[in-house]
Amino acid sequence: MAPLPRPVPGLTGPGRRARWRRVVARRLLAAACLGGAVLAGLHTLRPPEPPMVEVVVAARAVPAGSVLTAGDLAVRSVPSTARQPAALARPRPALGRRLAAALAPGEALTRARLVPRTPAEGLPAGHVALHVTLADPAAAEVLAPGQPVAVYPATGGAALARDGVVLAVDPPADEVALALTGGGSAARGVVLELPDGSAERVLAGHGGLDGSVSVSVTARGG
């Protein structure tokens, strides 16, 4: 036969003080149980930690226009929720590429920060890169990559396209060489991003026998 439990001093007995102590003890036990249940519930409801991923960051301050080397870059692990869209995971694809915008130390390197290898790199589907000669070479001085433009016939008339974007501008010609060769003022052109339909309209009536396209390009608001 199992021995009877021994009375707990101060908690057992019919006395008023003993009853009060038993009430307090029950309430403390209930509070402890409730606290444990709350902690267990919070642990269950807490979302799992996001997985870690690797991203390429600047190992030091890198100015715009720099050609990236291994010493410019480092790899850092970050939560997947903090990874920027298009952030590079490995340095190798960026090595030897030119930086379009400056990087601060620790800043993630994205594909948008790299100067395209060619003006046509990264064009969306249904768009083409078209080189056109400017009817007025001086217009090249007010055009810059990324600028939205409208395209007009060199001889005047309605717009051929209003949805062009400048991808690149021809560099100015060597004026000394032109003077020595008697070439006069050299033509300049731009590379435009155009939807297929707009490019076809530009080419349809304004392509020369040599394959060139001479048009007027006017900058417009974004």
PDB file of C-alpha atoms in Angstrom:
ATOM      1  CA  MET A   1       0.000   0.000   0.000  1.00  0.00           C
ATOM      2  CA  ALA A   2       1.421   3.378  -1.070  1.00  0.00           C
ATOM      3  CA  PRO A   3       2.142   5.778   1.790  1.00  0.00           C
ATOM      4  CA  LEU A   4      -0.181   8.747   2.152  1.00  0.00           C
ATOM      5  CA  PRO A   5       1.224  12.118   1.014  1.00  0.00           C
ATOM      6  CA  ARG A   6       2.713  14.107   3.808  1.00  0.00           C
ATOM      7  CA  PRO A   7       0.948  17.380   4.614  1.00  0.00           C
ATOM      8  CA  VAL A   8       2.555  20.563   3.369  1.00  0.00           C
ATOM      9  CA  PRO A   9       3.173  22.927   6.270  1.00  0.00           C
ATOM     10  CA  GLY A  10       1.103  26.075   6.006  1.00  0.00           C
ATOM     11  CA  LEU A  11      -1.105  24.754   3.148  1.00  0.00           C
ATOM     12  CA  THR A  12      -2.994  21.946   4.788  1.00  0.00           C
ATOM     13  CA  GLY A  13      -5.446  22.076   7.582  1.00  0.00           C
ATOM     14  CA  PRO A  14      -8.812  23.670   8.172  1.00  0.00           C
ATOM     15  CA  GLY A  15      -7.460  26.997   9.357  1.00  0.00           C
ATOM     16  CA  ARG A  16      -8.315  30.295   7.670  1.00  0.00           C
ATOM     17  CA  ARG A  17      -4.679  31.096   6.917  1.00  0.00           C
ATOM     18  CA  ALA A  18      -4.171  27.674   5.333  1.00  0.00           C
ATOM     19  CA  ARG A  19      -7.221  28.154   3.072  1.00  0.00           C
ATOM     20  CA  TRP A  20      -5.926  31.587   1.979  1.00  0.00           C
ATOM     21  CA  ARG A  21      -2.528  30.123   1.166  1.00  0.00           C
ATOM     22  CA  ARG A  22      -4.122  27.341  -0.878  1.00  0.00           C
ATOM     23  CA  VAL A  23      -6.084  29.941  -2.920  1.00  0.00           C
ATOM     24  CA  VAL A  24      -2.913  31.924  -3.576  1.00  0.00           C
ATOM     25  CA  ALA A  25      -1.012  28.776  -4.546  1.00  0.00           C
ATOM     26  CA  ARG A  26      -3.746  27.727  -7.020  1.00  0.00           C
ATOM     27  CA  ARG A  27      -3.756  31.177  -8.611  1.00  0.00           C
ATOM     28  CA  LEU A  28       0.037  31.198  -8.952  1.00  0.00           C
ATOM     29  CA  LEU A  29      -0.073  27.736 -10.517  1.00  0.00           C
ATOM     30  CA  ALA A  30      -2.824  28.821 -12.922  1.00  0.00           C
ATOM     31  CA  ALA A  31      -0.855  31.943 -13.897  1.00  0.00           C
ATOM     32  CA  ALA A  32       2.256  29.863 -14.517  1.00  0.00           C
ATOM     33  CA  CYS A  33       0.313  27.437 -16.699  1.00  0.00           C
ATOM     34  CA  LEU A  34      -1.248  30.307 -18.649  1.00  0.00           C
ATOM     35  CA  GLY A  35       2.141  31.952 -19.179  1.00  0.00           C
ATOM     36  CA  GLY A  36       3.592  28.686 -20.450  1.00  0.00           C
ATOM     37  CA  ALA A  37       0.672  28.231 -22.846  1.00  0.00           C
ATOM     38  CA  VAL A  38       1.114  31.787 -24.194  1.00  0.00           C
ATOM     39  CA  LEU A  39       4.832  31.262 -24.764  1.00  0.00           C
ATOM     40  CA  ALA A  40       4.183  27.971 -26.513  1.00  0.00           C
ATOM     41  CA  GLY A  41       1.554  29.643 -28.728  1.00  0.00           C
ATOM     42  CA  LEU A  42       3.880  32.497 -29.647  1.00  0.00           C
ATOM     43  CA  HIS A  43       6.590  30.037 -30.569  1.00  0.00           C
ATOM     44  CA  THR A  44       4.134  28.156 -32.775  1.00  0.00           C
ATOM     45  CA  LEU A  45       2.829  31.317 -34.489  1.00  0.00           C
ATOM     46  CA  ARG A  46       6.257  32.854 -35.094  1.00  0.00           C
ATOM     47  CA  PRO A  47       7.033  32.690 -38.847  1.00  0.00           C
ATOM     48  CA  PRO A  48      10.063  30.617 -39.794  1.00  0.00           C
ATOM     49  CA  GLU A  49      13.286  32.453 -40.487  1.00  0.00           C
ATOM     50  CA  PRO A  50      13.749  33.147 -44.238  1.00  0.00           C
ATOM     51  CA  PRO A  51      16.542  31.189 -45.933  1.00  0.00           C
ATOM     52  CA  MET A  52      19.862  32.921 -46.507  1.00  0.00           C
ATOM     53  CA  VAL A  53      21.080  33.649 -50.046  1.00  0.00           C
ATOM     54  CA  GLU A  54      24.326  35.036 -51.415  1.00  0.00           C
ATOM     55  CA  VAL A  55      24.541  38.394 -53.196  1.00  0.00           C
ATOM     56  CA  VAL A  56      27.415  40.352 -54.692  1.00  0.00           C
ATOM     57  CA  VAL A  57      28.163  43.631 -52.911  1.00  0.00           C
ATOM     58  CA  ALA A  58      30.731  46.376 -53.327  1.00  0.00           C
ATOM     59  CA  ALA A  59      33.846  45.642 -51.274  1.00  0.00           C
ATOM     60  CA  ARG A  60      34.663  49.361 -51.358  1.00  0.00           C
ATOM     61  CA  ALA A  61      33.379  52.569 -52.904  1.00  0.00           C
ATOM     62  CA  VAL A  62      33.367  52.141 -56.692  1.00  0.00           C
ATOM     63  CA  PRO A  63      32.803  55.259 -58.846  1.00  0.00           C
ATOM     64  CA  ALA A  64      30.590  55.268 -61.935  1.00  0.00           C
ATOM     65  CA  GLY A  65      32.426  54.343 -65.119  1.00  0.00           C
ATOM     66  CA  SER A  66      34.827  51.949 -63.381  1.00  0.00           C
ATOM     67  CA  VAL A  67      35.673  48.620 -64.977  1.00  0.00           C
ATOM     68  CA  LEU A  68      34.936  46.108 -62.225  1.00  0.00           C
ATOM     69  CA  THR A  69      37.705  43.879 -60.869  1.00  0.00           C
ATOM     70  CA  ALA A  70      37.707  41.092 -58.277  1.00  0.00           C
ATOM     71  CA  GLY A  71      38.945  43.536 -55.640  1.00  0.00           C
ATOM     72  CA  ASP A  72      35.877  45.731 -56.104  1.00  0.00           C
ATOM     73  CA  LEU A  73      33.404  42.996 -55.186  1.00  0.00           C
ATOM     74  CA  ALA A  74      32.580  40.632 -52.337  1.00  0.00           C
ATOM     75  CA  VAL A  75      29.908  38.014 -51.625  1.00  0.00           C
ATOM     76  CA  ARG A  76      27.639  38.398 -48.594  1.00  0.00           C
ATOM     77  CA  SER A  77      24.845  36.189 -47.210  1.00  0.00           C
ATOM     78  CA  VAL A  78      21.540  37.986 -46.631  1.00  0.00           C
ATOM     79  CA  PRO A  79      17.961  36.839 -45.890  1.00  0.00           C
ATOM     80  CA  SER A  80      16.143  35.996 -49.104  1.00  0.00           C
ATOM     81  CA  THR A  81      13.506  38.613 -48.261  1.00  0.00           C
ATOM     82  CA  ALA A  82      16.208  41.322 -48.301  1.00  0.00           C
ATOM     83  CA  ARG A  83      17.651  40.350 -51.691  1.00  0.00           C
ATOM     84  CA  GLN A  84      17.119  43.034 -54.323  1.00  0.00           C
ATOM     85  CA  PRO A  85      15.565  41.974 -57.627  1.00  0.00           C
ATOM     86  CA  ALA A  86      18.222  41.210 -60.283  1.00  0.00           C
ATOM     87  CA  ALA A  87      21.010  41.211 -57.670  1.00  0.00           C
ATOM     88  CA  LEU A  88      23.984  39.144 -58.807  1.00  0.00           C
ATOM     89  CA  ALA A  89      24.830  36.010 -56.844  1.00  0.00           C
ATOM     90  CA  ARG A  90      28.360  35.545 -58.219  1.00  0.00           C
ATOM     91  CA  PRO A  91      31.018  38.144 -59.110  1.00  0.00           C
ATOM     92  CA  ARG A  92      32.232  36.470 -62.292  1.00  0.00           C
ATOM     93  CA  PRO A  93      29.526  37.816 -64.682  1.00  0.00           C
ATOM     94  CA  ALA A  94      30.365  41.377 -63.560  1.00  0.00           C
ATOM     95  CA  LEU A  95      34.152  41.204 -63.877  1.00  0.00           C
ATOM     96  CA  GLY A  96      35.391  43.395 -66.712  1.00  0.00           C
ATOM     97  CA  ARG A  97      32.030  45.134 -67.051  1.00  0.00           C
ATOM     98  CA  ARG A  98      31.731  48.907 -66.731  1.00  0.00           C
ATOM     99  CA  LEU A  99      29.692  50.347 -63.883  1.00  0.00           C
ATOM    100  CA  ALA A 100      26.860  52.681 -64.916  1.00  0.00           C
ATOM    101  CA  ALA A 101      26.248  54.174 -61.445  1.00  0.00           C
ATOM    102  CA  ALA A 102      28.461  54.445 -58.386  1.00  0.00           C
ATOM    103  CA  LEU A 103      28.368  51.783 -55.654  1.00  0.00           C
ATOM    104  CA  ALA A 104      28.777  52.474 -51.942  1.00  0.00           C
ATOM    105  CA  PRO A 105      30.623  49.936 -49.741  1.00  0.00           C
ATOM    106  CA  GLY A 106      28.332  47.006 -48.970  1.00  0.00           C
ATOM    107  CA  GLU A 107      25.749  47.990 -51.602  1.00  0.00           C
ATOM    108  CA  ALA A 108      24.336  45.122 -53.663  1.00  0.00           C
ATOM    109  CA  LEU A 109      25.268  44.958 -57.339  1.00  0.00           C
ATOM    110  CA  THR A 110      22.301  44.531 -59.713  1.00  0.00           C
ATOM    111  CA  ARG A 111      22.304  43.986 -63.457  1.00  0.00           C
ATOM    112  CA  ALA A 112      20.876  47.470 -63.947  1.00  0.00           C
ATOM    113  CA  ARG A 113      24.122  48.924 -62.553  1.00  0.00           C
ATOM    114  CA  LEU A 114      26.158  47.431 -65.417  1.00  0.00           C
ATOM    115  CA  VAL A 115      26.620  49.256 -68.709  1.00  0.00           C
ATOM    116  CA  PRO A 116      25.133  47.064 -71.479  1.00  0.00           C
ATOM    117  CA  ARG A 117      27.706  45.377 -73.709  1.00  0.00           C
ATOM    118  CA  THR A 118      25.759  46.612 -76.727  1.00  0.00           C
ATOM    119  CA  PRO A 119      22.851  49.064 -77.061  1.00  0.00           C
ATOM    120  CA  ALA A 120      20.543  46.161 -77.939  1.00  0.00           C
ATOM    121  CA  GLU A 121      21.349  44.094 -74.835  1.00  0.00           C
ATOM    122  CA  GLY A 122      18.336  43.524 -72.619  1.00  0.00           C
ATOM    123  CA  LEU A 123      15.684  44.860 -75.005  1.00  0.00           C
ATOM    124  CA  PRO A 124      12.179  43.579 -74.233  1.00  0.00           C
ATOM    125  CA  ALA A 125      10.498  41.196 -76.657  1.00  0.00           C
ATOM    126  CA  GLY A 126       8.940  42.963 -79.626  1.00  0.00           C
ATOM    127  CA  HIS A 127      11.439  45.845 -79.562  1.00  0.00           C
ATOM    128  CA  VAL A 128      14.466  46.481 -81.781  1.00  0.00           C
ATOM    129  CA  ALA A 129      17.508  48.752 -81.760  1.00  0.00           C
ATOM    130  CA  LEU A 130      17.605  50.942 -84.892  1.00  0.00           C
ATOM    131  CA  HIS A 131      20.431  53.290 -85.871  1.00  0.00           C
ATOM    132  CA  VAL A 132      19.226  56.416 -87.625  1.00  0.00           C
ATOM    133  CA  THR A 133      21.141  59.374 -89.046  1.00  0.00           C
ATOM    134  CA  LEU A 134      20.052  62.755 -87.755  1.00  0.00           C
ATOM    135  CA  ALA A 135      18.990  65.256 -90.373  1.00  0.00           C
ATOM    136  CA  ASP A 136      20.509  67.919 -88.106  1.00  0.00           C
ATOM    137  CA  PRO A 137      23.781  66.662 -86.556  1.00  0.00           C
ATOM    138  CA  ALA A 138      23.553  69.348 -83.861  1.00  0.00           C
ATOM    139  CA  ALA A 139      20.490  67.582 -82.433  1.00  0.00           C
ATOM    140  CA  ALA A 140      22.846  64.937 -81.033  1.00  0.00           C
ATOM    141  CA  GLU A 141      24.045  67.475 -78.463  1.00  0.00           C
ATOM    142  CA  VAL A 142      20.648  67.563 -76.733  1.00  0.00           C
ATOM    143  CA  LEU A 143      20.020  63.811 -76.754  1.00  0.00           C
ATOM    144  CA  ALA A 144      21.160  61.305 -74.136  1.00  0.00           C
ATOM    145  CA  PRO A 145      20.655  57.581 -73.463  1.00  0.00           C
ATOM    146  CA  GLY A 146      17.331  56.863 -71.788  1.00  0.00           C
ATOM    147  CA  GLN A 147      15.624  59.917 -73.253  1.00  0.00           C
ATOM    148  CA  PRO A 148      12.165  59.405 -74.821  1.00  0.00           C
ATOM    149  CA  VAL A 149      11.935  60.815 -78.348  1.00  0.00           C
ATOM    150  CA  ALA A 150       9.619  61.230 -81.306  1.00  0.00           C
ATOM    151  CA  VAL A 151      10.834  60.468 -84.838  1.00  0.00           C
ATOM    152  CA  TYR A 152       9.862  62.612 -87.853  1.00  0.00           C
ATOM    153  CA  PRO A 153      10.731  62.412 -91.566  1.00  0.00           C
ATOM    154  CA  ALA A 154      13.815  64.453 -92.444  1.00  0.00           C
ATOM    155  CA  THR A 155      11.720  66.310 -95.016  1.00  0.00           C
ATOM    156  CA  GLY A 156       9.002  67.153 -92.479  1.00  0.00           C
ATOM    157  CA  GLY A 157       5.523  65.825 -91.927  1.00  0.00           C
ATOM    158  CA  ALA A 158       3.679  63.707 -89.389  1.00  0.00           C
ATOM    159  CA  ALA A 159       5.568  61.741 -86.776  1.00  0.00           C
ATOM    160  CA  LEU A 160       6.690  58.274 -87.784  1.00  0.00           C
ATOM    161  CA  ALA A 161       6.991  57.151 -84.156  1.00  0.00           C
ATOM    162  CA  ARG A 162       6.363  58.704 -80.764  1.00  0.00           C
ATOM    163  CA  ASP A 163       7.543  55.796 -78.633  1.00  0.00           C
ATOM    164  CA  GLY A 164      11.276  55.843 -79.240  1.00  0.00           C
ATOM    165  CA  VAL A 165      13.936  55.786 -76.530  1.00  0.00           C
ATOM    166  CA  VAL A 166      17.580  56.758 -77.081  1.00  0.00           C
ATOM    167  CA  LEU A 167      19.950  53.873 -76.421  1.00  0.00           C
ATOM    168  CA  ALA A 168      23.194  55.507 -77.593  1.00  0.00           C
ATOM    169  CA  VAL A 169      24.403  58.668 -79.293  1.00  0.00           C
ATOM    170  CA  ASP A 170      27.179  58.694 -81.889  1.00  0.00           C
ATOM    171  CA  PRO A 171      30.317  60.420 -80.572  1.00  0.00           C
ATOM    172  CA  PRO A 172      31.301  63.690 -82.264  1.00  0.00           C
ATOM    173  CA  ALA A 173      33.593  63.365 -85.264  1.00  0.00           C
ATOM    174  CA  ASP A 174      37.218  64.445 -85.148  1.00  0.00           C
ATOM    175  CA  GLU A 175      36.952  67.992 -86.532  1.00  0.00           C
ATOM    176  CA  VAL A 176      40.682  68.155 -87.284  1.00  0.00           C
ATOM    177  CA  ALA A 177      40.535  65.018 -89.408  1.00  0.00           C
ATOM    178  CA  LEU A 178      37.481  66.332 -91.212  1.00  0.00           C
ATOM    179  CA  ALA A 179      39.228  69.601 -92.009  1.00  0.00           C
ATOM    180  CA  LEU A 180      42.303  67.822 -93.347  1.00  0.00           C
ATOM    181  CA  THR A 181      40.237  65.551 -95.584  1.00  0.00           C
ATOM    182  CA  GLY A 182      37.821  68.283 -96.665  1.00  0.00           C
ATOM    183  CA  GLY A 183      34.930  66.238 -95.360  1.00  0.00           C
ATOM    184  CA  GLY A 184      33.001  69.208 -94.000  1.00  0.00           C
ATOM    185  CA  SER A 185      30.511  68.587 -91.197  1.00  0.00           C
ATOM    186  CA  ALA A 186      30.092  64.912 -90.356  1.00  0.00           C
ATOM    187  CA  ALA A 187      26.679  63.349 -89.936  1.00  0.00           C
ATOM    188  CA  ARG A 188      25.781  61.994 -86.526  1.00  0.00           C
ATOM    189  CA  GLY A 189      23.199  59.475 -85.531  1.00  0.00           C
ATOM    190  CA  VAL A 190      21.559  57.759 -82.598  1.00  0.00           C
ATOM    191  CA  VAL A 191      20.539  54.220 -81.731  1.00  0.00           C
ATOM    192  CA  LEU A 192      16.851  54.111 -80.837  1.00  0.00           C
ATOM    193  CA  GLU A 193      14.776  51.481 -79.089  1.00  0.00           C
ATOM    194  CA  LEU A 194      11.519  51.134 -81.006  1.00  0.00           C
ATOM    195  CA  PRO A 195       8.636  48.648 -81.031  1.00  0.00           C
ATOM    196  CA  ASP A 196       8.659  46.484 -84.138  1.00  0.00           C
ATOM    197  CA  GLY A 197       5.740  48.338 -85.744  1.00  0.00           C
ATOM    198  CA  SER A 198       7.290  51.775 -85.202  1.00  0.00           C
ATOM    199  CA  ALA A 199      10.645  50.622 -86.574  1.00  0.00           C
ATOM    200  CA  GLU A 200       8.933  49.312 -89.698  1.00  0.00           C
ATOM    201  CA  ARG A 201       7.241  52.676 -90.252  1.00  0.00           C
ATOM    202  CA  VAL A 202      10.546  54.511 -89.894  1.00  0.00           C
ATOM    203  CA  LEU A 203      12.264  52.176 -92.331  1.00  0.00           C
ATOM    204  CA  ALA A 204       9.430  52.016 -94.840  1.00  0.00           C
ATOM    205  CA  GLY A 205       9.796  55.393 -96.512  1.00  0.00           C
ATOM    206  CA  HIS A 206      13.051  56.790 -95.199  1.00  0.00           C
ATOM    207  CA  GLY A 207      15.686  54.188 -95.832  1.00  0.00           C
ATOM    208  CA  GLY A 208      18.374  55.238 -98.312  1.00  0.00           C
ATOM    209  CA  LEU A 209      19.897  53.050-100.997  1.00  0.00           C
ATOM    210  CA  ASP A 210      22.898  52.502 -98.707  1.00  0.00           C
ATOM    211  CA  GLY A 211      20.665  51.208 -95.924  1.00  0.00           C
ATOM    212  CA  SER A 212      20.890  54.386 -93.845  1.00  0.00           C
ATOM    213  CA  VAL A 213      17.844  56.135 -92.379  1.00  0.00           C
ATOM    214  CA  SER A 214      17.818  59.926 -92.137  1.00  0.00           C
ATOM    215  CA  VAL A 215      15.220  61.414 -89.793  1.00  0.00           C
ATOM    216  CA  SER A 216      14.605  64.228 -87.335  1.00  0.00           C
ATOM    217  CA  VAL A 217      14.495  63.154 -83.695  1.00  0.00           C
ATOM    218  CA  THR A 218      12.848  65.375 -81.099  1.00  0.00           C
ATOM    219  CA  ALA A 219      13.133  64.894 -77.359  1.00  0.00           C
ATOM    220  CA  ARG A 220       9.817  64.624 -75.555  1.00  0.00           C
ATOM    221  CA  GLY A 221       8.626  64.463 -71.991  1.00  0.00           C
ATOM    222  CA  GLY A 222       8.694  61.094 -70.226  1.00  0.00           C
TER     223      GLY A 222
END
